[in-house]
Structure formats: structure tokens, C-alpha cells
PDB file of C-alpha atoms in Angstrom:
ATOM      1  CA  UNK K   1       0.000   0.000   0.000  1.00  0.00           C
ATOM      2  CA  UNK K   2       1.085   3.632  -0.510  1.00  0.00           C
ATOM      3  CA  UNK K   3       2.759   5.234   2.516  1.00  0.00           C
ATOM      4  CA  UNK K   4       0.425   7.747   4.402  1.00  0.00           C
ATOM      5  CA  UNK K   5       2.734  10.295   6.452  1.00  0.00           C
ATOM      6  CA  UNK K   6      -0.408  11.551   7.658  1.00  0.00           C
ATOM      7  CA  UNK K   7      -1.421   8.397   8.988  1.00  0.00           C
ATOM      8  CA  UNK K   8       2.061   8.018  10.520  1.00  0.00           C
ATOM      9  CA  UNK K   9       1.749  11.110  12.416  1.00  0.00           C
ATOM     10  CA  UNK K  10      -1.603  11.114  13.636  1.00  0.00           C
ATOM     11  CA  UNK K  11      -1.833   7.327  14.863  1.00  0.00           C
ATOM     12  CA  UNK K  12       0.669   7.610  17.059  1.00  0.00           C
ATOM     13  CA  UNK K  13      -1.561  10.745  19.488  1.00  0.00           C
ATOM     14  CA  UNK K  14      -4.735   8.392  19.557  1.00  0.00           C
ATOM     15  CA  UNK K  15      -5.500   6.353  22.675  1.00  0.00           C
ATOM     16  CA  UNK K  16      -6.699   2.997  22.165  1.00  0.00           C
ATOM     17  CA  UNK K  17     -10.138   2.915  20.933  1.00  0.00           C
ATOM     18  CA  UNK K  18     -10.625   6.854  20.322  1.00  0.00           C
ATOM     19  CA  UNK K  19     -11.677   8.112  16.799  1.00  0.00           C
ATOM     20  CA  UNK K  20      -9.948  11.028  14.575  1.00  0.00           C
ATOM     21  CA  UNK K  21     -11.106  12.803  11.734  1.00  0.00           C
ATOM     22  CA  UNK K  22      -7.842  13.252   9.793  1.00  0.00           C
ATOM     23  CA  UNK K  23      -7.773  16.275   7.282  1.00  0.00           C
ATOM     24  CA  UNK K  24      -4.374  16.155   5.498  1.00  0.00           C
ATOM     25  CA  UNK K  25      -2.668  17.821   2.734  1.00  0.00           C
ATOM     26  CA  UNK K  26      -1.757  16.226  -0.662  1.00  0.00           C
ATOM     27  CA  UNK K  27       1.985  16.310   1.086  1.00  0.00           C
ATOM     28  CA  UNK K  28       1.791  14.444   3.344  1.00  0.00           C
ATOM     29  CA  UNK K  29      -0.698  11.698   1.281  1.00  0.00           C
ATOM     30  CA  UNK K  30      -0.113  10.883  -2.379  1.00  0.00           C
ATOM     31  CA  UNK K  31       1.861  14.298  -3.345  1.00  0.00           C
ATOM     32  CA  UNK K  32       1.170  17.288  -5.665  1.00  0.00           C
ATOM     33  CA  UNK K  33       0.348  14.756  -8.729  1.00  0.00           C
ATOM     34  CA  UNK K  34      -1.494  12.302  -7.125  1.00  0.00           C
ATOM     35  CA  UNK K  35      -1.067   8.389  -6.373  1.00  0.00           C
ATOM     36  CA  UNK K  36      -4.035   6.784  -8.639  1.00  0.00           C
ATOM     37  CA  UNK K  37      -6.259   8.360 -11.619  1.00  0.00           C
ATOM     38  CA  UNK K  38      -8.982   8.466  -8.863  1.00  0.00           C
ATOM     39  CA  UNK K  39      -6.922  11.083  -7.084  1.00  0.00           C
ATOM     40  CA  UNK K  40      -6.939  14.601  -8.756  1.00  0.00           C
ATOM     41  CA  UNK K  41      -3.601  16.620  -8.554  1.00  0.00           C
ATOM     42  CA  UNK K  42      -3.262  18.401  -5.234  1.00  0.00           C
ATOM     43  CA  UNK K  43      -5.829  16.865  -3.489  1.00  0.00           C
ATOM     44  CA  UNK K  44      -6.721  16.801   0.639  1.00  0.00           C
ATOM     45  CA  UNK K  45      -6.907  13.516   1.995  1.00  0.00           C
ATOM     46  CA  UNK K  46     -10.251  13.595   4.549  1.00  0.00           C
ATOM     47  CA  UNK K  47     -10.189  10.302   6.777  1.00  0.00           C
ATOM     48  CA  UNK K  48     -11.959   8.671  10.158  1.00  0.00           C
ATOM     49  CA  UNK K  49      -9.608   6.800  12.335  1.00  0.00           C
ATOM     50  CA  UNK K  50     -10.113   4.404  15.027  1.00  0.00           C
ATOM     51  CA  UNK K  51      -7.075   2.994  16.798  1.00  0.00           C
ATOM     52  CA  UNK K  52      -8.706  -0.728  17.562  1.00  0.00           C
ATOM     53  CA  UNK K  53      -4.955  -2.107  18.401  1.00  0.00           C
ATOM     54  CA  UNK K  54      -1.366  -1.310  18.968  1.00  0.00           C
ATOM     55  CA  UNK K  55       1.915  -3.339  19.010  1.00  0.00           C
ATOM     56  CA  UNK K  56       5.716  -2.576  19.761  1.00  0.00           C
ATOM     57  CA  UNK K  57       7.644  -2.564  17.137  1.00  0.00           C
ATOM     58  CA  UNK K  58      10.029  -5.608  16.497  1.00  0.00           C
ATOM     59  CA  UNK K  59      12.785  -6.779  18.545  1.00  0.00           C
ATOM     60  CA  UNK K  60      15.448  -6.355  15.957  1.00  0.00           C
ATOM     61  CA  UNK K  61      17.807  -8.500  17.822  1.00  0.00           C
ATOM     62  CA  UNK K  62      15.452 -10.834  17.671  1.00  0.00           C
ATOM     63  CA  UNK K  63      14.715 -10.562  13.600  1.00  0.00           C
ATOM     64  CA  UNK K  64      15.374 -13.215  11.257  1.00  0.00           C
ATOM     65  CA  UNK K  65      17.299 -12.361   8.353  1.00  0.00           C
ATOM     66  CA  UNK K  66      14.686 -12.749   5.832  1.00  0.00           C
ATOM     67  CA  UNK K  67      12.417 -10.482   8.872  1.00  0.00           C
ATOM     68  CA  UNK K  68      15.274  -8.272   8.578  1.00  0.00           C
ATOM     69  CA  UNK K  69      16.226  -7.882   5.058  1.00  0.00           C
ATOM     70  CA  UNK K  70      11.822  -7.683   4.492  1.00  0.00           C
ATOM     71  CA  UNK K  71      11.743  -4.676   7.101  1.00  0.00           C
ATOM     72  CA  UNK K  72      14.577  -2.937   5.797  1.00  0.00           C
ATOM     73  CA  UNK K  73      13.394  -2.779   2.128  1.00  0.00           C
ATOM     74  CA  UNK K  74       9.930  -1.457   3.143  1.00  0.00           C
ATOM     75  CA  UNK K  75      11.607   1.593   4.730  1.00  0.00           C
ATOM     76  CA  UNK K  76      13.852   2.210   1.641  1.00  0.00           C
ATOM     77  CA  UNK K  77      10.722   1.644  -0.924  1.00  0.00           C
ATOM     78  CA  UNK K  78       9.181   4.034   1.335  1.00  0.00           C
ATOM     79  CA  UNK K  79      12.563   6.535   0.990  1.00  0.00           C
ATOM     80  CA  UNK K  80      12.290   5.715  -3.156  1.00  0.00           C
ATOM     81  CA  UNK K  81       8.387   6.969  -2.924  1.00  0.00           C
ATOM     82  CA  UNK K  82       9.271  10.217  -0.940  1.00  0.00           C
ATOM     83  CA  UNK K  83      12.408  10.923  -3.500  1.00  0.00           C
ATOM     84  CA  UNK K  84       9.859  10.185  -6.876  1.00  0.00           C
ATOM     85  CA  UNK K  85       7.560  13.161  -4.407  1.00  0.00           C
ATOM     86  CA  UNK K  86      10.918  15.383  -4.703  1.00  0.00           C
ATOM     87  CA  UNK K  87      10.006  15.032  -1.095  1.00  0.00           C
ATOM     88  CA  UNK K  88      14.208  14.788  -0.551  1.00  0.00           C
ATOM     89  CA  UNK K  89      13.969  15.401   3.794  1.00  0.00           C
ATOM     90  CA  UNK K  90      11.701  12.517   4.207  1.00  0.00           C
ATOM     91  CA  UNK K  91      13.453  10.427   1.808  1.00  0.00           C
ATOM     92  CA  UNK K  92      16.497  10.356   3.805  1.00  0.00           C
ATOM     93  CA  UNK K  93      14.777  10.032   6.811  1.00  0.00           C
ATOM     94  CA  UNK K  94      13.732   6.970   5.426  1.00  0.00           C
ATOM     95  CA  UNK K  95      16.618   5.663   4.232  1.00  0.00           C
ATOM     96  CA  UNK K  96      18.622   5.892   7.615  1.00  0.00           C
ATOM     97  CA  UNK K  97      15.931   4.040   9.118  1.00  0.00           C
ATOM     98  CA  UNK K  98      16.858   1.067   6.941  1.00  0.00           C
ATOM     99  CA  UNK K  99      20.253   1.186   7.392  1.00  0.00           C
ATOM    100  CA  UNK K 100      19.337   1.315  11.071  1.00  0.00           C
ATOM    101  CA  UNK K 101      17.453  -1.936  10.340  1.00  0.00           C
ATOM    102  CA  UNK K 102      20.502  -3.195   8.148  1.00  0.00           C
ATOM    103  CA  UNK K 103      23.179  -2.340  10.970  1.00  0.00           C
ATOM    104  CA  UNK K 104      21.502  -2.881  13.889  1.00  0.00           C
ATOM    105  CA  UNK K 105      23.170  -6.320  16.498  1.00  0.00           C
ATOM    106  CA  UNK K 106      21.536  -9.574  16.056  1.00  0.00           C
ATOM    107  CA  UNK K 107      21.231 -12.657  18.605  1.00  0.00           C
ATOM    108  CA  UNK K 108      20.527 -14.843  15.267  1.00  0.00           C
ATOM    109  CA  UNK K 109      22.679 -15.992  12.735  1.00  0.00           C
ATOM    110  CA  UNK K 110      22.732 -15.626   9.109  1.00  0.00           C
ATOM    111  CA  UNK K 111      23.156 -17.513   6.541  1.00  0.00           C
ATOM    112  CA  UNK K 112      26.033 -16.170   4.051  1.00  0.00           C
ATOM    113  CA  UNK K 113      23.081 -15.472   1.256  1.00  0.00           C
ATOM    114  CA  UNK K 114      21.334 -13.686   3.770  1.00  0.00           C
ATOM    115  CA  UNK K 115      24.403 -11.348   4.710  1.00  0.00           C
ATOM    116  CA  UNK K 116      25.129 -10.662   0.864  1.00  0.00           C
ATOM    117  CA  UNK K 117      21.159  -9.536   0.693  1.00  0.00           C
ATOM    118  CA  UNK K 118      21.829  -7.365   3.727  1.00  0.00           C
ATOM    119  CA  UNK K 119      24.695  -5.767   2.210  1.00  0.00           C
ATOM    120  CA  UNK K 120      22.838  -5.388  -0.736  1.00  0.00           C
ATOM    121  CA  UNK K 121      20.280  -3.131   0.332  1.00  0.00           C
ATOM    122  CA  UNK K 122      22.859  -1.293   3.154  1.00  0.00           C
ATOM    123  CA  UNK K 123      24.484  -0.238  -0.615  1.00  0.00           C
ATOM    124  CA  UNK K 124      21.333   0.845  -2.286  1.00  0.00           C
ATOM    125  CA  UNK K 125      20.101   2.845   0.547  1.00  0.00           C
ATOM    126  CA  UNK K 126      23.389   4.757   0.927  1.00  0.00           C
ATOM    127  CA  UNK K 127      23.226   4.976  -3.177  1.00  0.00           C
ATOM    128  CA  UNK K 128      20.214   6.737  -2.583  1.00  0.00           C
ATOM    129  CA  UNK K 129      20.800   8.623   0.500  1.00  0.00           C
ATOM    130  CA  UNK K 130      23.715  10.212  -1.234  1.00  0.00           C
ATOM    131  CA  UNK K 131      21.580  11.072  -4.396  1.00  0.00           C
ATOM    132  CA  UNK K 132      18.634  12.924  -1.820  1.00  0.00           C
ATOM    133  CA  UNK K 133      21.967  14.585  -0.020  1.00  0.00           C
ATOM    134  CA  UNK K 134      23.034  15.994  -3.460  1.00  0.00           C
ATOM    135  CA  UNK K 135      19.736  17.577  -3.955  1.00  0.00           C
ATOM    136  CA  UNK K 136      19.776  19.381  -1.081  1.00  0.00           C
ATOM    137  CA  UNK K 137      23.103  20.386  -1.897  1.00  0.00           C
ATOM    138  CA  UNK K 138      24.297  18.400   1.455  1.00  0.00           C
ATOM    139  CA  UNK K 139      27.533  17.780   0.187  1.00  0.00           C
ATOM    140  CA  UNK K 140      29.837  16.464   3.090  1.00  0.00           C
ATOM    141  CA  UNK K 141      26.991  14.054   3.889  1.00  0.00           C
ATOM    142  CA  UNK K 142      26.896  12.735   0.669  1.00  0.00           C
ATOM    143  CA  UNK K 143      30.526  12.579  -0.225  1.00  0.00           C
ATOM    144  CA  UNK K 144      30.059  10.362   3.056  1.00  0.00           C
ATOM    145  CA  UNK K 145      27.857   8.266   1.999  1.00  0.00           C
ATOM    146  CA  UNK K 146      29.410   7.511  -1.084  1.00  0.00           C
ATOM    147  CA  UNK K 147      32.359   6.762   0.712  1.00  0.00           C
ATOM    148  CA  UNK K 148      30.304   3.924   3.061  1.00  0.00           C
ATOM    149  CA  UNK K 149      29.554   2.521  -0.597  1.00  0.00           C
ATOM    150  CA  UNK K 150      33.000   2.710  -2.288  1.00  0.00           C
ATOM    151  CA  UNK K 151      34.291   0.730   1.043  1.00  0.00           C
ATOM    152  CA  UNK K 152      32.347  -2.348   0.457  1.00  0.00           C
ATOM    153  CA  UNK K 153      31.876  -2.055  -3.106  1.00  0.00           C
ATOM    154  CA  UNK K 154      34.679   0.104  -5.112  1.00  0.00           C
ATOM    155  CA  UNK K 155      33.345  -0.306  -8.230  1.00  0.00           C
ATOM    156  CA  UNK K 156      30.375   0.945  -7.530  1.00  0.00           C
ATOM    157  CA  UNK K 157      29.172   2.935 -10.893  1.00  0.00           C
ATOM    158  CA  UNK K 158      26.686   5.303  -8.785  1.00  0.00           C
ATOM    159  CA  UNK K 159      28.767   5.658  -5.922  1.00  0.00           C
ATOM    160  CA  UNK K 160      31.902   6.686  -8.006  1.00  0.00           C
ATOM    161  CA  UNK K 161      29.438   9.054 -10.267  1.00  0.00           C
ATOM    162  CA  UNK K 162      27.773  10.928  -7.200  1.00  0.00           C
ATOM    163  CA  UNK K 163      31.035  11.273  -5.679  1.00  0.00           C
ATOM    164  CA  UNK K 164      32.493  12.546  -8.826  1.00  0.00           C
ATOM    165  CA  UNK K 165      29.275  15.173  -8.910  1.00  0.00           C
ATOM    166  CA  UNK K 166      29.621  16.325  -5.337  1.00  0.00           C
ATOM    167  CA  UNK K 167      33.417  17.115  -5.774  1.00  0.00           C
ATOM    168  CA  UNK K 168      32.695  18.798  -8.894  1.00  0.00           C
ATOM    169  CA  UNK K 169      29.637  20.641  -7.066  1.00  0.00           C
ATOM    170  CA  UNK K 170      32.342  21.879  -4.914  1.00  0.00           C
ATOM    171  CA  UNK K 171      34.566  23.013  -7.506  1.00  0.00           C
ATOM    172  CA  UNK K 172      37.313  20.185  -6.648  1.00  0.00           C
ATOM    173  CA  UNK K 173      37.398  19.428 -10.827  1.00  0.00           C
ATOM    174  CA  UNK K 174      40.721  17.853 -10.165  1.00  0.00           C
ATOM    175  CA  UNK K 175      39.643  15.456  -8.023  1.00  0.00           C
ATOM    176  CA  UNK K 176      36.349  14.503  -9.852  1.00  0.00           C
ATOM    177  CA  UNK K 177      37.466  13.898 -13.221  1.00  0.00           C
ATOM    178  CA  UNK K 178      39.647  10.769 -12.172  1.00  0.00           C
ATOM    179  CA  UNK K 179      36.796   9.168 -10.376  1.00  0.00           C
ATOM    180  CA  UNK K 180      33.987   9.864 -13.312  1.00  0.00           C
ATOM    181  CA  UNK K 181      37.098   8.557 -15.987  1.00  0.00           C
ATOM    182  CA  UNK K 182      37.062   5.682 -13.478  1.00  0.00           C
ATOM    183  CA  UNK K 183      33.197   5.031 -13.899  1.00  0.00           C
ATOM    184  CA  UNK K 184      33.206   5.713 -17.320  1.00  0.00           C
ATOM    185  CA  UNK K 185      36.025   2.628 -17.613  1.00  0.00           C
ATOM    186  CA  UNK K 186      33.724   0.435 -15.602  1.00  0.00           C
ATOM    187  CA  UNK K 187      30.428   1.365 -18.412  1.00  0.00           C
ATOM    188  CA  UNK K 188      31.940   2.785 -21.310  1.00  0.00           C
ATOM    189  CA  UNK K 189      28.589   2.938 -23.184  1.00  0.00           C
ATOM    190  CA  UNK K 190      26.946   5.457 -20.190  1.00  0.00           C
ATOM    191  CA  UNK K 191      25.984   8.300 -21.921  1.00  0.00           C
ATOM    192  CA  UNK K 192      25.312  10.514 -18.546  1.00  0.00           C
ATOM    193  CA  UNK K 193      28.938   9.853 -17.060  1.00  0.00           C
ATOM    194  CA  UNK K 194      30.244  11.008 -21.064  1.00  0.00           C
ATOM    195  CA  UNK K 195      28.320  14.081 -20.314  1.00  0.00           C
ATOM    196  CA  UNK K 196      29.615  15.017 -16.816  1.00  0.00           C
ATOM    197  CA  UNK K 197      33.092  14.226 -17.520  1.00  0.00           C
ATOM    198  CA  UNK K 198      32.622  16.439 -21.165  1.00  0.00           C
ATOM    199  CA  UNK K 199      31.103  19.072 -19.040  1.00  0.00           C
ATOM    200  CA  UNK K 200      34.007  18.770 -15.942  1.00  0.00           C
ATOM    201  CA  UNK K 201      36.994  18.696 -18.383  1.00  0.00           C
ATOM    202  CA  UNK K 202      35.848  21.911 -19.626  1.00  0.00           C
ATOM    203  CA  UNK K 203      34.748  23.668 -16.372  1.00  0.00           C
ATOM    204  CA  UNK K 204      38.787  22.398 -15.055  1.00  0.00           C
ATOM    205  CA  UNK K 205      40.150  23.968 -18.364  1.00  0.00           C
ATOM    206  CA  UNK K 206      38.580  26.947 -17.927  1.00  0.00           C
ATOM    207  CA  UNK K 207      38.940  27.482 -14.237  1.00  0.00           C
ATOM    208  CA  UNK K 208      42.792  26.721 -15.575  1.00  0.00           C
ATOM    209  CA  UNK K 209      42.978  29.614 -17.872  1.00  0.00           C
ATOM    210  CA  UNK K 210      41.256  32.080 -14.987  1.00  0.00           C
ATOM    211  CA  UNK K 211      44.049  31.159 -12.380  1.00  0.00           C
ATOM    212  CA  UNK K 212      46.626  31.117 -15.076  1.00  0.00           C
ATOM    213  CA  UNK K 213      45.811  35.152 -16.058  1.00  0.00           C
ATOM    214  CA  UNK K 214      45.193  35.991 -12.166  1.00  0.00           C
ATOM    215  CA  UNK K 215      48.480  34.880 -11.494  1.00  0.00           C
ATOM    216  CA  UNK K 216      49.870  36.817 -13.962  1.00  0.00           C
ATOM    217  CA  UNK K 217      48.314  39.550 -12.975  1.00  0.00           C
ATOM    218  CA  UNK K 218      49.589  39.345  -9.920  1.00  0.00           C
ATOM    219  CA  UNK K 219      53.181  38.859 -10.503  1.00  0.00           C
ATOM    220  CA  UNK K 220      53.332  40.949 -13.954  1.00  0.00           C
ATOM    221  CA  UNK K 221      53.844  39.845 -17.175  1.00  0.00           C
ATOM    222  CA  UNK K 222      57.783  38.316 -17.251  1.00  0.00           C
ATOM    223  CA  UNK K 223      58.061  38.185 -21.009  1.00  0.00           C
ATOM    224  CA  UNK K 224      57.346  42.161 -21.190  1.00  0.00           C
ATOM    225  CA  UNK K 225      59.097  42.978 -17.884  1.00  0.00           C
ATOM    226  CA  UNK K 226      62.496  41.146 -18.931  1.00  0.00           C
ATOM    227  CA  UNK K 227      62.263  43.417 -22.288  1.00  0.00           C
ATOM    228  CA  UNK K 228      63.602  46.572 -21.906  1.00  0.00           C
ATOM    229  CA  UNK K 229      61.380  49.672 -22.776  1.00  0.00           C
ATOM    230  CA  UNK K 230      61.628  51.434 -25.642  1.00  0.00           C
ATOM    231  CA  UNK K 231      61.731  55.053 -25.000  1.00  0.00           C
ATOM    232  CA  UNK K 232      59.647  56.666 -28.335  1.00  0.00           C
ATOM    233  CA  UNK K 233      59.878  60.321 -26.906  1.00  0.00           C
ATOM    234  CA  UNK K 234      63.513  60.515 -27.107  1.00  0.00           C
ATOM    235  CA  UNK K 235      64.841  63.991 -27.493  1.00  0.00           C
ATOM    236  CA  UNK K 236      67.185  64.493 -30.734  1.00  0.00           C
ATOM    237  CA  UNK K 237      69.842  66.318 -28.191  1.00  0.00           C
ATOM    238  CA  UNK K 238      70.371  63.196 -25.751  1.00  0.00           C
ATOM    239  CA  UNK K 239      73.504  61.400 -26.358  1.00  0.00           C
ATOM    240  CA  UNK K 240      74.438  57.720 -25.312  1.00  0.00           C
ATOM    241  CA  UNK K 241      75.886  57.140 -21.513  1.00  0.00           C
ATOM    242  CA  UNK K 242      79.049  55.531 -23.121  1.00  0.00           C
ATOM    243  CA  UNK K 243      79.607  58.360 -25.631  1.00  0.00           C
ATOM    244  CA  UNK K 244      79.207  60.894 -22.759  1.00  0.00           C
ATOM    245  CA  UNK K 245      81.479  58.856 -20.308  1.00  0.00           C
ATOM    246  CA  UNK K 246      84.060  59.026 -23.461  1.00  0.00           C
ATOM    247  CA  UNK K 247      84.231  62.569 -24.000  1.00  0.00           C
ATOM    248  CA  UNK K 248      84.418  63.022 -20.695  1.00  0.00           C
ATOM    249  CA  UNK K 249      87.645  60.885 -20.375  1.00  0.00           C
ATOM    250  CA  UNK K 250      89.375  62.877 -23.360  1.00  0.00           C
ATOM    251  CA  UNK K 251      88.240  66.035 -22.131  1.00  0.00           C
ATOM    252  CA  UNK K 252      90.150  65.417 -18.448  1.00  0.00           C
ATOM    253  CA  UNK K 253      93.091  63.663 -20.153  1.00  0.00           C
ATOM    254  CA  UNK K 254      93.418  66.693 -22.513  1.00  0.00           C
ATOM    255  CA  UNK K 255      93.970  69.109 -19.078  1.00  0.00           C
ATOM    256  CA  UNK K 256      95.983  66.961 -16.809  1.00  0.00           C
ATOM    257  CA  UNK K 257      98.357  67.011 -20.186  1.00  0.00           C
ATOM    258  CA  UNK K 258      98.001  71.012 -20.675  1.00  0.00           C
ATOM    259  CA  UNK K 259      99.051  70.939 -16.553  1.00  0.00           C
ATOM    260  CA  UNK K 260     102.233  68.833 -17.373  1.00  0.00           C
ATOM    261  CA  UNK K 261     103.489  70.565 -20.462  1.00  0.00           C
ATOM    262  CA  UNK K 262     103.186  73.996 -18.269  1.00  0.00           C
ATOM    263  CA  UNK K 263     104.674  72.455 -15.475  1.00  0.00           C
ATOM    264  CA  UNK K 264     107.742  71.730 -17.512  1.00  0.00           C
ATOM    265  CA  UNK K 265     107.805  75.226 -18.733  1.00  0.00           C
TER     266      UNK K 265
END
């Protein structure tokens, strides 16, 4: 059945046998478009509750695998329905449920098929935590969670793509192209991963060029600095250092002779 958030947080302030009329917005039932073409886009959800029973929630110690691995996928397809709602908050909130589910101690063993389904869905809900954490622009969390992936599972496509997005989100184009050249080796034919990387290389080249002409900008142009300037308003009357120095030299020379040839007189 489709997951009522309404009924979720209602439920739980009834006493036993008391009745509720529950008016809700399309939020927090089938979303803005609807769950069935007998809901209209947008619509309330009017219902009357009676809570006839309760029950604890299950000992997960206590859970089976297959109870375990069952419970932990109904919180993630719940998580998958919020995220098709754009509904991105409770979408992770149901996601870390699961993994709570997935990661939580157990007093019964598993069989090794049952701990490879386990780790299974642990990987798809921190796949998909990390793609709600991108749209909210959470970026440390999700460059986390892709991490948690790439642990167990390093060539993991999505993980290595979302991790390549959220460094290149954060301007880190260095450190994202490897990783997306790394997906793209893993599924050469992926046409979205040949569009980031496209898109990355150029953003890198480009952010290249700026620092190259800040830098120079900052510590002057060498090739014109080494190059001695040309002076173009140079008066006809100036004579050359080495011509002046010259004269100079003959002119001194010709007196210290005058002085000897006098003395001698």
C-alpha cells in the first residue's frame, strides 16, 4: 500500500479505541500529482480513524534475516516513494531508518546469502541517501555516503558518479574527473557519465585559464618585464651614456696634459 505520512503522524496521538477525523494535505498523502487516476492533482486527503490495536515494534535483535532484510526494504521503498515526491527530507529520513534496520546487532545468525542480501540493500540505501543529499546540496553528507559505498563495493558505478558530482559541485574538478574517468572505464557505453566528464573537463580547463591570467596579474607579465622599454619620446639632443662617459675621459686627459706641459715650462 502507498505510505500515508499523515497516517504516521496522527496514529501515534490516539488512545486505544478513540476516533480522529484526519484532514491532510496532498503532502503528506499521495503528493502534488497524485497516487491513482482516482486522485486529482493536489488533493486533501479527509479520513476517520479508530485505533482498535497497537503493538511494539520488532525486537530487531530478535529478527530473522529474511524479517530483517523484508523490514529494511519497506523503509527504503518508502525513501524511493518520498524521493519520486521530490520530497528529498523525508526520503532520507527513510533511508537511515533502513540502514538502522541493516546495521543494527543480532542474537541470530545468518546464513552467508542472507548477509550478501543485507549488504545489498545497506548499498542501495546509501546509493540513494547520497543522491537525496546531493539535492539538497548536502555535500559532506553525501561525499560520506558515497564513501560507506566505495568501502564495500569500489566499483560501484553510482557511488563513483555521485562522488564525482559532489566534488565537482564543490569546484574540486581535479579530483572529480579521475573518479567519473574511473566510472566511465567500468560502463563505457553510459551516456550521462560522457556528459559530466565532457562538461568537468571543460569547467577544469577553464577554471585553468582564470588562475593562469590571475596569477599573472599578480606577478606581472615576465616576457614584457624582462624586455627593456623602448623610450619613443627621445629627445634628438640626448647622447648615449658611453659616448658621454668618453668625452668626458678625453676632455680630463686633454687638461691633466696642458698641466704637465706647463709644469715643464
Amino acid at each position: 500500500c502507498c505510505p500515508l505520512q499523515a497516517l504516521d503522524l496522527c496514529v501515534q496521538l490516539l488512545e486505544m479505541g478513540e476516533t480522529a477525523l484526519i484532514v491532510s494535505d496532498a503532502k503528506y498523502c499521495y503528493g502534488a500529482q497524485g497516487r491513482s487516476p482516482d486522485v486529482p492533482p493536489n488533493a486533501s486527503l479527509t479520513l476517520e480513524v479508530e485505533l482498535l490495536a497497537a503493538r511494539d515494534a520488532p525486537d530487531l535483535e530478535l529478527l530473522s534475516g529474511k524479517e530483517k532484510i523484508q523490514l529494511a526494504n519497506r523503509k527504503r521503498e518508502r525513501g524511493n516513494f518520498f524521493y519520486q515526491q521530490a520530497d528529498y527530507v523525508l526520503a532520507i529520513n527513510s533511508y537511515d531508518i533502513a540502514l538502522r534496520i541493516v546495521g543494527s546487532s543480532s542474537k541470530v545468525d545468518f546464513s552467508p546469502d542472507e548477509e550478501a542480501e543485507l549488504l545489498d540493500v545497506k548499498v542501495k540505501c546509501l546509493n540513494n541517501l547520497a543522491a537525496s543529499q546531493l539535492k539538497l546540496d548536502h555535500f559532506k553528507a553525501a561525499l560520506k555516503s558515497c564513501n560507506l559505498v566505495l568501502e564495500h563495493q569500489p566499483g560501484n558505478i553510482k557511488a563513483l558518479f555521485r562522488k564525482g558530482k559532489v566534488l565537482a559541485q564543490q569546484g574540486e574538478y581535479r579530483e572529480a574527473i579521475p573518479i567519473l574517468k574511473a566510472a566511465l572505464k567500468l560502463e563505457p557505453s553510459n551516456k550521462t557519465i560522457h556528459a559530466e566528464l565532457s562538461k568537468l573537463v571543460k569547467k577544469h580547463a577553464d577554471q585553468r585559464n582564470v588562475e593562469t591570467e590571475m596569477y599573472r596579474k599578480m606577478l606581472g607579465n615576465p616576457s614584457t618585464a624582462s624586455t627593456p622599454r623602448k623610450c619613443k619620446d627621445k629627445l634628438p639632443w640626448s647622447i648615449p651614456w658611453k659616448w658621454l662617459f668618453g668625452a668626458t675621459a678625453i676632455a680630463l686627459g686633454g687638461v691633466a696634459l696642458s698641466v704637465v706641459i706647463a709644469a715643464r715650462n
